[in-house]
Amino acid sequence: MTSHRVIVDETEPTGGDEPPFEPRYVTVKKSKWVTDEYDIHNNLLGRGKFGEVKPCCEKRSGRQLAAKFIEFSGPQERKDVTNEVEVMRSLQHPRLLQIYDAFENKSAFCIVTELITGGELFERVINDDFVLTEKASVMFMRQICDGVSFMHSRHILHLDMKPENILCLSRQGNRIKIIDFGLARKYNPKSELKILFGTPEFMAPEVVNFDPVYPATDMWSIGVICYILLSGLSPFQGTTEPETLCNITTAKWDFSAEEFECISSDAKDFISNLLVKDPSKRMSCRECLDHKWLRKQIQRATKTVQRTLSTKRLRKFVYRRKWQRAVNAMLALKRMGVDLV
Ligand code: ATP
Ligand code: MG
């Protein structure tokens, strides 16, 4: 059984960091619709709260890409999608999803991006052929911090960091991409930014309390992702949404579950420096990349990081999130007035 399991964590991600296409300055096309220039395939790559994503092919070049369709009903929703396009335009980095084209008609947007074929990170990790170790987790966390560090250097906050928004570039390789800039915002340290959105389980206390948000707000969510990746347990998840939000605002969490018994103290220290209630005391992305757990040299010297971690609980987590997302997507369709029966 174990003989054909692939340990994909031996090396740093190599190659494939070249951009998927020449950097392009994308302007939103209003006189044409996406189907004029692209063939849209019917199979769904994914569905989120805001959009449906399908593979597509550029008629002119034969290039395979992805098309995210987002319907809007009023000027505010339209502004939000325009923001997504603007944010993506300024984010050219190998760990961040690259925009290729954009279209707008009376009631919808279509954002064409590079096509990512490896599926969601957590789905990959729970697959039978994947051996999850701390070392593999370090490799993923380092790439996540790399991408978010670039965003923060461009004064952009992601504000929706969660496992579904981290995709694997391919089914074999070990490189990831951060996607979904639908909630991303420009950040000006001199003016306060408050937000009223996010995904409860991954929300930082300042979001729940409607206090100003900072780059540190993304760092909290990265801490939650790391906690779940290593244990399959969601640190603040309650049985109801108000309970989850309450758990977040009290910021009480620990490593008492048996899943953490085999986790290194460096990994625990990494998480402990992110799940800190006071945003000013959380590690920044740069500090994360300098943290001993993420630093390669030290990682090589320890045995703990190579132990196989159980993904039993992580499987449960992934199935629960899938179910939750399906319900959310159905509610969103209902809100749009789509008849479901
Ligand atoms: P959310 O509910 O997280 O706010 P959303 O409506 O903004 O989502 P996305 O997160 O951008 O939509 O996309 C939904 C799903 O579609 C993703 O979780 C992913 O599985 C899939 N997906 C998105 N973009 C791509 C892509 N470029 N290539 C492959 N799959 C993609
Ligand atoms: Mg998403």
Short mmCIF file of C-alpha atoms and ligand atoms in Angstrom, two decimals:
data_model
loop_
_atom_site.label_atom_id
_atom_site.label_comp_id
_atom_site.label_asym_id
_atom_site.label_seq_id
_atom_site.Cartn_x
_atom_site.Cartn_y
_atom_site.Cartn_z
CA MET A 1 0.00 0.00 0.00
CA THR A 2 2.63 2.51 1.01
CA SER A 3 4.97 1.53 -1.81
CA HIS A 4 3.11 3.61 -4.40
CA ARG A 5 2.39 6.55 -2.15
CA VAL A 6 4.26 9.60 -3.30
CA ILE A 7 6.10 11.80 -0.89
CA VAL A 8 5.98 15.10 -2.66
CA ASP A 9 7.81 17.02 -0.04
CA GLU A 10 11.48 16.36 -0.55
CA THR A 11 12.51 19.49 -2.33
CA GLU A 12 11.73 23.13 -2.60
CA PRO A 13 9.26 23.87 -5.35
CA THR A 14 11.35 23.98 -8.49
CA GLY A 15 10.62 25.43 -11.90
CA GLY A 16 7.20 26.55 -13.04
CA ASP A 17 7.66 29.97 -11.56
CA GLU A 18 7.75 31.51 -14.98
CA PRO A 19 4.53 33.47 -15.64
CA PRO A 20 1.77 31.47 -17.41
CA PHE A 21 1.68 34.17 -20.11
CA GLU A 22 3.32 37.51 -20.85
CA PRO A 23 2.16 40.11 -18.31
CA ARG A 24 -0.88 41.87 -19.79
CA TYR A 25 -2.56 45.11 -18.92
CA VAL A 26 -6.16 44.00 -18.70
CA THR A 27 -8.96 46.47 -19.37
CA VAL A 28 -12.55 45.37 -18.93
CA LYS A 29 -14.15 44.86 -22.36
CA LYS A 30 -17.71 46.16 -22.59
CA SER A 31 -18.48 45.95 -26.28
CA LYS A 32 -17.97 42.18 -26.46
CA TRP A 33 -18.83 39.23 -24.26
CA VAL A 34 -16.45 36.45 -23.31
CA THR A 35 -18.07 33.96 -25.72
CA ASP A 36 -16.99 36.14 -28.68
CA GLU A 37 -13.36 35.32 -27.97
CA TYR A 38 -13.43 32.14 -25.88
CA ASP A 39 -15.10 28.73 -25.99
CA ILE A 40 -16.50 28.03 -22.55
CA HIS A 41 -16.50 24.40 -21.42
CA ASN A 42 -19.44 23.11 -19.44
CA ASN A 43 -17.71 21.31 -16.61
CA LEU A 44 -17.46 23.34 -13.44
CA LEU A 45 -14.04 23.97 -11.85
CA GLY A 46 -15.64 25.38 -8.77
CA ARG A 47 -18.41 27.47 -7.37
CA GLY A 48 -18.08 30.10 -4.67
CA LYS A 49 -20.37 32.59 -2.98
CA PHE A 50 -19.94 35.00 -5.86
CA GLY A 51 -19.13 33.07 -8.94
CA GLU A 52 -19.01 29.99 -11.05
CA VAL A 53 -15.68 29.04 -12.57
CA LYS A 54 -15.41 27.07 -15.83
CA PRO A 55 -12.50 26.08 -18.06
CA CYS A 56 -12.30 27.95 -21.35
CA CYS A 57 -10.18 28.12 -24.46
CA GLU A 58 -9.11 31.27 -26.25
CA LYS A 59 -10.32 30.88 -29.85
CA ARG A 60 -7.45 32.91 -31.32
CA SER A 61 -4.59 31.09 -29.60
CA GLY A 62 -6.05 27.78 -28.37
CA ARG A 63 -4.79 28.69 -24.88
CA GLN A 64 -6.54 26.90 -22.00
CA LEU A 65 -7.72 29.29 -19.29
CA ALA A 66 -10.41 29.64 -16.61
CA ALA A 67 -13.46 31.93 -16.70
CA LYS A 68 -15.07 33.16 -13.48
CA PHE A 69 -18.61 34.45 -13.98
CA ILE A 70 -19.94 36.88 -11.39
CA GLU A 71 -23.45 38.27 -11.55
CA PHE A 72 -24.15 41.65 -9.99
CA SER A 73 -27.44 43.29 -9.22
CA GLY A 74 -26.59 46.83 -8.20
CA PRO A 75 -23.89 49.51 -8.45
CA GLN A 76 -22.17 48.41 -5.21
CA GLU A 77 -21.85 44.80 -6.35
CA ARG A 78 -20.55 46.03 -9.70
CA LYS A 79 -17.97 48.18 -7.92
CA ASP A 80 -16.84 45.15 -5.91
CA VAL A 81 -16.14 43.11 -9.03
CA THR A 82 -14.35 46.03 -10.67
CA ASN A 83 -12.20 46.10 -7.55
CA GLU A 84 -11.37 42.39 -8.00
CA VAL A 85 -10.10 43.11 -11.53
CA GLU A 86 -8.11 46.14 -10.38
CA VAL A 87 -6.48 44.25 -7.53
CA MET A 88 -5.51 41.35 -9.80
CA ARG A 89 -3.97 43.72 -12.29
CA SER A 90 -1.43 44.89 -9.75
CA LEU A 91 -0.51 41.41 -8.52
CA GLN A 92 2.02 39.78 -10.79
CA HIS A 93 3.63 37.06 -8.72
CA PRO A 94 4.11 33.30 -9.22
CA ARG A 95 2.14 32.45 -6.07
CA LEU A 96 -0.87 34.56 -7.06
CA LEU A 97 -3.51 33.77 -9.70
CA GLN A 98 -2.83 35.80 -12.86
CA ILE A 99 -5.54 37.66 -14.77
CA TYR A 100 -5.72 37.31 -18.56
CA ASP A 101 -8.86 39.14 -19.68
CA ALA A 102 -12.12 40.66 -18.39
CA PHE A 103 -15.59 41.31 -19.77
CA GLU A 104 -18.66 43.12 -18.51
CA ASN A 105 -22.26 43.19 -19.65
CA LYS A 106 -25.43 44.59 -18.05
CA SER A 107 -25.62 42.09 -15.23
CA ALA A 108 -22.42 40.08 -15.11
CA PHE A 109 -18.66 40.13 -15.21
CA CYS A 110 -16.37 37.46 -16.53
CA ILE A 111 -12.78 37.37 -15.36
CA VAL A 112 -10.49 35.15 -17.43
CA THR A 113 -7.46 33.86 -15.55
CA GLU A 114 -4.80 31.22 -15.83
CA LEU A 115 -6.15 27.69 -15.42
CA ILE A 116 -5.05 25.82 -12.31
CA THR A 117 -5.39 22.09 -12.68
CA GLY A 118 -4.16 20.63 -9.38
CA GLY A 119 -7.35 21.22 -7.35
CA GLU A 120 -7.68 22.64 -3.87
CA LEU A 121 -4.69 22.18 -1.55
CA PHE A 122 -6.54 20.37 1.23
CA GLU A 123 -8.22 17.99 -1.25
CA ARG A 124 -4.79 17.09 -2.53
CA VAL A 125 -3.38 16.58 0.93
CA ILE A 126 -6.17 14.16 1.95
CA ASN A 127 -5.70 12.10 -1.18
CA ASP A 128 -4.54 8.51 -0.61
CA ASP A 129 -1.38 9.02 -2.63
CA PHE A 130 -0.21 11.99 -0.60
CA VAL A 131 1.99 11.68 2.46
CA LEU A 132 1.45 14.64 4.75
CA THR A 133 4.39 15.56 6.94
CA GLU A 134 5.42 18.72 8.75
CA LYS A 135 8.04 19.15 6.09
CA ALA A 136 5.35 19.18 3.38
CA SER A 137 3.30 21.59 5.48
CA VAL A 138 6.31 23.89 5.83
CA MET A 139 6.67 23.91 2.09
CA PHE A 140 3.05 24.91 1.58
CA MET A 141 3.05 27.47 4.39
CA ARG A 142 6.21 29.07 3.04
CA GLN A 143 4.63 29.53 -0.39
CA ILE A 144 1.45 30.94 1.15
CA CYS A 145 3.54 33.46 3.12
CA ASP A 146 5.51 34.30 -0.02
CA GLY A 147 2.36 35.15 -1.96
CA VAL A 148 0.72 37.11 0.85
CA SER A 149 4.01 38.90 1.58
CA PHE A 150 3.99 40.16 -2.01
CA MET A 151 0.38 41.33 -1.66
CA HIS A 152 1.21 43.17 1.56
CA SER A 153 4.26 44.77 -0.08
CA ARG A 154 1.80 46.16 -2.67
CA HIS A 155 -0.47 47.39 0.16
CA ILE A 156 -3.23 44.93 -0.67
CA LEU A 157 -4.95 42.75 1.92
CA HIS A 158 -6.48 39.46 0.77
CA LEU A 159 -9.08 39.31 3.58
CA ASP A 160 -10.42 35.90 2.56
CA MET A 161 -7.53 33.56 3.24
CA LYS A 162 -8.98 30.06 3.64
CA PRO A 163 -8.09 26.58 2.35
CA GLU A 164 -10.46 26.72 -0.65
CA ASN A 165 -8.58 29.74 -1.94
CA ILE A 166 -5.28 27.88 -2.13
CA LEU A 167 -4.93 25.69 -5.22
CA CYS A 168 -2.23 23.27 -6.35
CA LEU A 169 -0.68 24.15 -9.67
CA SER A 170 -0.65 20.52 -10.80
CA ARG A 171 -1.61 17.08 -9.45
CA GLN A 172 2.01 15.97 -9.08
CA GLY A 173 4.06 19.04 -8.25
CA ASN A 174 4.27 20.86 -4.97
CA ARG A 175 3.57 24.41 -6.00
CA ILE A 176 0.49 26.34 -4.93
CA LYS A 177 -1.33 29.50 -5.99
CA ILE A 178 -3.48 31.82 -3.96
CA ILE A 179 -6.74 32.69 -5.72
CA ASP A 180 -9.93 34.72 -5.19
CA PHE A 181 -9.27 38.42 -4.77
CA GLY A 182 -12.99 39.15 -4.53
CA LEU A 183 -12.70 40.55 -1.01
CA ALA A 184 -9.17 42.00 -1.33
CA ARG A 185 -8.76 45.66 -0.47
CA LYS A 186 -6.16 48.38 -0.93
CA TYR A 187 -4.68 49.25 2.43
CA ASN A 188 -3.53 52.70 3.43
CA PRO A 189 -1.82 52.68 6.85
CA LYS A 190 -2.94 56.29 7.36
CA SER A 191 -6.66 55.62 7.04
CA GLU A 192 -8.84 53.09 8.82
CA LEU A 193 -10.31 50.21 6.88
CA LYS A 194 -13.20 48.22 8.35
CA ILE A 195 -14.92 45.30 6.71
CA LEU A 196 -18.14 43.41 7.18
CA PHE A 197 -17.36 40.20 5.38
CA GLY A 198 -15.21 37.08 5.47
CA THR A 199 -15.62 33.40 6.23
CA PRO A 200 -16.42 32.96 9.95
CA GLU A 201 -14.00 30.12 10.80
CA PHE A 202 -11.04 32.04 9.40
CA MET A 203 -11.99 35.58 10.48
CA ALA A 204 -9.68 37.50 12.80
CA PRO A 205 -11.11 38.98 16.05
CA GLU A 206 -10.85 42.55 14.64
CA VAL A 207 -13.13 41.56 11.73
CA VAL A 208 -15.71 40.01 14.04
CA ASN A 209 -15.59 43.14 16.26
CA PHE A 210 -15.78 45.48 13.27
CA ASP A 211 -12.49 47.09 14.28
CA PRO A 212 -9.92 48.30 11.71
CA VAL A 213 -8.16 45.62 9.70
CA TYR A 214 -4.44 45.43 8.88
CA PRO A 215 -2.05 43.14 7.03
CA ALA A 216 -2.06 41.23 10.35
CA THR A 217 -5.70 40.29 9.65
CA ASP A 218 -4.49 37.95 6.88
CA MET A 219 -1.85 36.58 9.25
CA TRP A 220 -4.50 35.36 11.70
CA SER A 221 -6.22 33.42 8.89
CA ILE A 222 -2.86 31.94 7.86
CA GLY A 223 -2.47 30.77 11.47
CA VAL A 224 -5.90 29.10 11.32
CA ILE A 225 -5.03 27.40 8.01
CA CYS A 226 -1.76 26.09 9.47
CA TYR A 227 -3.50 24.80 12.63
CA ILE A 228 -6.01 22.89 10.49
CA LEU A 229 -3.41 21.58 8.05
CA LEU A 230 -1.39 20.01 10.87
CA SER A 231 -4.28 18.64 12.94
CA GLY A 232 -7.49 18.58 10.89
CA LEU A 233 -9.08 20.51 13.74
CA SER A 234 -10.56 23.95 13.30
CA PRO A 235 -9.47 26.07 16.29
CA PHE A 236 -12.54 28.30 16.61
CA GLN A 237 -15.32 26.29 14.98
CA GLY A 238 -18.41 26.11 17.18
CA THR A 239 -21.67 24.26 16.64
CA THR A 240 -23.33 27.48 15.46
CA GLU A 241 -22.00 30.57 13.70
CA PRO A 242 -22.51 32.88 16.74
CA GLU A 243 -20.58 30.35 18.83
CA THR A 244 -17.72 30.35 16.30
CA LEU A 245 -17.63 34.16 16.32
CA CYS A 246 -17.65 34.18 20.12
CA ASN A 247 -14.75 31.68 20.23
CA ILE A 248 -12.80 34.00 17.93
CA THR A 249 -13.36 37.15 19.95
CA THR A 250 -12.27 35.48 23.16
CA ALA A 251 -9.27 34.14 21.19
CA LYS A 252 -9.08 31.08 23.41
CA TRP A 253 -7.49 28.11 21.75
CA ASP A 254 -4.84 25.53 22.63
CA PHE A 255 -2.84 22.53 21.50
CA SER A 256 -4.43 20.12 23.98
CA ALA A 257 -5.88 17.77 21.33
CA GLU A 258 -3.97 14.51 20.89
CA GLU A 259 -3.37 15.42 17.22
CA PHE A 260 -0.78 17.91 18.45
CA GLU A 261 1.21 15.41 20.49
CA CYS A 262 3.44 14.60 17.54
CA ILE A 263 3.75 18.18 16.29
CA SER A 264 7.09 19.95 16.76
CA SER A 265 7.46 22.84 19.19
CA ASP A 266 8.65 25.02 16.31
CA ALA A 267 5.37 24.46 14.46
CA LYS A 268 3.42 25.26 17.62
CA ASP A 269 5.50 28.39 18.15
CA PHE A 270 4.75 29.44 14.56
CA ILE A 271 0.99 29.12 15.09
CA SER A 272 1.14 30.70 18.55
CA ASN A 273 2.68 33.83 17.03
CA LEU A 274 -0.17 34.15 14.54
CA LEU A 275 -3.25 33.36 16.62
CA VAL A 276 -2.67 36.41 18.83
CA LYS A 277 -5.67 38.60 19.58
CA ASP A 278 -3.75 41.88 19.35
CA PRO A 279 -2.98 42.38 15.61
CA SER A 280 0.14 44.40 16.39
CA LYS A 281 1.65 41.40 18.19
CA ARG A 282 1.16 38.90 15.35
CA MET A 283 4.04 37.90 13.11
CA SER A 284 4.11 39.62 9.74
CA CYS A 285 4.63 37.60 6.56
CA ARG A 286 8.30 38.56 6.50
CA GLU A 287 8.68 37.43 10.11
CA CYS A 288 6.95 34.15 9.24
CA LEU A 289 9.42 33.54 6.43
CA ASP A 290 12.23 34.15 8.93
CA HIS A 291 10.67 31.92 11.57
CA LYS A 292 12.75 28.86 12.43
CA TRP A 293 9.94 26.47 11.44
CA LEU A 294 9.83 27.83 7.90
CA ARG A 295 13.58 28.11 7.55
CA LYS A 296 14.95 25.25 5.50
CA GLN A 297 18.32 24.79 7.17
CA ILE A 298 16.83 24.03 10.58
CA GLN A 299 13.99 22.00 9.13
CA ARG A 300 16.46 19.53 7.59
CA ALA A 301 18.04 18.85 10.95
CA THR A 302 14.91 17.58 12.73
CA LYS A 303 13.19 14.23 12.52
CA THR A 304 9.77 15.35 13.76
CA VAL A 305 9.11 17.26 10.56
CA GLN A 306 9.34 14.07 8.51
CA ARG A 307 6.85 11.99 10.53
CA THR A 308 3.68 11.09 8.61
CA LEU A 309 0.69 12.98 9.96
CA SER A 310 -2.75 11.43 10.06
CA THR A 311 -5.20 13.09 7.66
CA LYS A 312 -8.27 11.38 9.12
CA ARG A 313 -9.54 14.53 10.78
CA LEU A 314 -8.54 16.72 7.87
CA ARG A 315 -10.76 14.57 5.65
CA LYS A 316 -13.70 15.27 7.93
CA PHE A 317 -12.88 18.96 7.85
CA VAL A 318 -12.77 19.02 4.02
CA TYR A 319 -16.10 17.16 3.71
CA ARG A 320 -17.77 19.48 6.22
CA ARG A 321 -16.53 22.59 4.37
CA LYS A 322 -17.73 21.13 1.07
CA TRP A 323 -21.18 20.58 2.48
CA GLN A 324 -21.22 24.08 3.99
CA ARG A 325 -20.15 25.64 0.71
CA ALA A 326 -22.82 23.77 -1.21
CA VAL A 327 -25.43 25.16 1.17
CA ASN A 328 -23.97 28.68 0.86
CA ALA A 329 -23.96 28.45 -2.93
CA MET A 330 -27.60 27.35 -2.89
CA LEU A 331 -28.55 30.25 -0.64
CA ALA A 332 -26.69 32.65 -2.95
CA LEU A 333 -28.61 31.28 -5.97
CA LYS A 334 -31.86 31.69 -4.08
CA ARG A 335 -30.96 35.31 -3.25
CA MET A 336 -30.43 35.90 -6.97
CA GLY A 337 -33.93 34.60 -7.56
CA VAL A 338 -32.84 31.39 -9.31
CA ASP A 339 -35.48 28.67 -9.06
CA LEU A 340 -33.83 25.60 -7.58
CA VAL A 341 -36.48 23.03 -8.34
P1 ATP B 1 -15.83 32.39 -2.30
O1 ATP B 1 -17.07 31.62 -1.97
O2 ATP B 1 -14.60 31.75 -1.71
O3 ATP B 1 -15.89 33.84 -2.01
P2 ATP B 1 -15.77 33.05 -5.14
O4 ATP B 1 -17.20 33.04 -5.53
O5 ATP B 1 -15.12 34.38 -5.03
O6 ATP B 1 -15.56 32.18 -3.85
P3 ATP B 1 -13.46 31.68 -6.25
O7 ATP B 1 -12.95 31.37 -4.91
O8 ATP B 1 -12.63 32.63 -7.07
O9 ATP B 1 -14.98 32.17 -6.21
O10 ATP B 1 -13.65 30.32 -7.07
C1 ATP B 1 -14.48 29.27 -6.57
C2 ATP B 1 -13.75 27.95 -6.71
O11 ATP B 1 -13.47 27.71 -8.12
C3 ATP B 1 -12.39 27.88 -6.02
O12 ATP B 1 -12.48 27.49 -4.67
C4 ATP B 1 -11.64 26.85 -6.89
O13 ATP B 1 -11.94 25.53 -6.48
C5 ATP B 1 -12.21 27.07 -8.29
N1 ATP B 1 -11.34 27.96 -9.10
C6 ATP B 1 -11.33 29.31 -9.07
N2 ATP B 1 -10.45 29.83 -9.94
C7 ATP B 1 -9.87 28.78 -10.55
C8 ATP B 1 -8.85 28.66 -11.60
N3 ATP B 1 -8.29 29.73 -12.12
N4 ATP B 1 -8.50 27.41 -12.00
C9 ATP B 1 -9.10 26.32 -11.42
N5 ATP B 1 -10.05 26.36 -10.47
C10 ATP B 1 -10.44 27.57 -10.03
MG MG B 2 -13.07 31.44 -3.02
#
